[in-house]
Amino acid sequence: MTSALLLAGFCAAMTAVAVGRLLAGDEPTPYQGGIALFVLGITLLAGFWSAIRMGWWTETGRALLGASGVAVAVVGAVLLVRYWGAATDGARDPAG
């Protein structure tokens, strides 16, 4: 088992935690959605790295996996940056 595959497994576990926290919250925020998407994107990229190292799939499949990982991570990062202030303002002011 390569380190890339271990990383992909760890990232998948962290994605499950992020999605679980998103679904368990009373009012999911775009910031939490951004965290979940960003972690999912990293998971897909770790899977892409594993696919390259292990020789899995065709070049087209690996390219689609890598492109989807980048796209999901970018969308998650955009949500994180866009709603960063809203997440920290709520933490400072409990009254909302």
XYZ file of C-alpha atoms in Angstrom:
96
model
C 0.000 0.000 0.000
C 1.431 3.339 -1.013
C 1.435 6.534 0.970
C -0.893 8.044 -1.640
C -3.485 5.380 -0.905
C -3.171 5.951 2.845
C -3.632 9.677 2.274
C -6.726 9.020 0.155
C -8.197 6.853 2.911
C -7.509 9.463 5.572
C -9.009 12.198 3.398
C -12.102 10.062 2.808
C -12.537 9.725 6.574
C -12.176 13.488 7.019
C -14.710 14.051 4.236
C -17.159 11.808 6.088
C -16.606 13.848 9.262
C -17.105 17.167 7.420
C -20.276 15.973 5.697
C -21.563 14.523 8.962
C -21.044 17.831 10.747
C -22.742 19.626 7.862
C -25.782 17.357 8.029
C -25.949 17.278 11.834
C -26.050 21.055 12.223
C -29.322 22.848 12.845
C -28.643 25.467 10.186
C -25.903 24.474 7.748
C -23.979 27.488 6.525
C -22.273 28.047 3.183
C -18.992 28.150 5.119
C -19.545 24.594 6.393
C -20.479 23.554 2.874
C -17.235 25.077 1.638
C -15.269 23.058 4.179
C -16.991 19.848 3.101
C -16.422 20.574 -0.598
C -12.797 21.543 -0.079
C -12.053 18.350 1.846
C -13.899 16.309 -0.807
C -11.772 17.964 -3.491
C -8.602 17.049 -1.624
C -9.901 13.487 -1.321
C -10.485 13.306 -5.069
C -6.995 14.677 -5.717
C -5.484 12.105 -3.355
C -7.418 9.445 -5.267
C -6.037 10.895 -8.490
C -2.513 10.641 -7.110
C -3.188 7.055 -6.039
C -4.559 6.205 -9.466
C -1.407 7.525 -11.105
C 0.933 5.739 -8.689
C -0.910 2.417 -8.869
C -1.660 2.558 -12.596
C -5.417 2.376 -12.114
C -7.900 3.439 -14.790
C -7.250 4.857 -18.208
C -5.644 8.215 -18.810
C -9.081 9.670 -19.496
C -10.449 8.385 -16.187
C -7.489 9.760 -14.283
C -7.836 13.103 -16.050
C -11.527 13.282 -15.141
C -10.752 12.379 -11.524
C -8.047 15.050 -11.309
C -10.164 17.702 -13.021
C -13.148 16.989 -10.786
C -10.901 17.154 -7.714
C -9.559 20.544 -8.746
C -13.035 21.858 -9.589
C -14.603 20.723 -6.297
C -11.662 22.063 -4.260
C -11.856 25.439 -6.026
C -15.609 25.734 -5.403
C -15.036 24.850 -1.748
C -12.216 27.390 -1.453
C -14.381 30.095 -3.025
C -17.146 29.399 -0.498
C -14.615 29.462 2.344
C -13.181 32.802 1.272
C -16.569 34.325 0.467
C -18.156 33.424 3.807
C -15.047 33.659 6.011
C -16.176 36.914 7.642
C -19.694 35.621 8.250
C -18.281 32.559 10.069
C -16.011 34.631 12.309
C -18.641 37.342 12.968
C -21.072 34.726 14.244
C -18.399 33.310 16.535
C -17.716 36.720 18.068
C -21.326 37.737 18.490
C -23.514 34.910 19.834
C -26.630 37.058 19.443
C -26.115 36.787 15.697
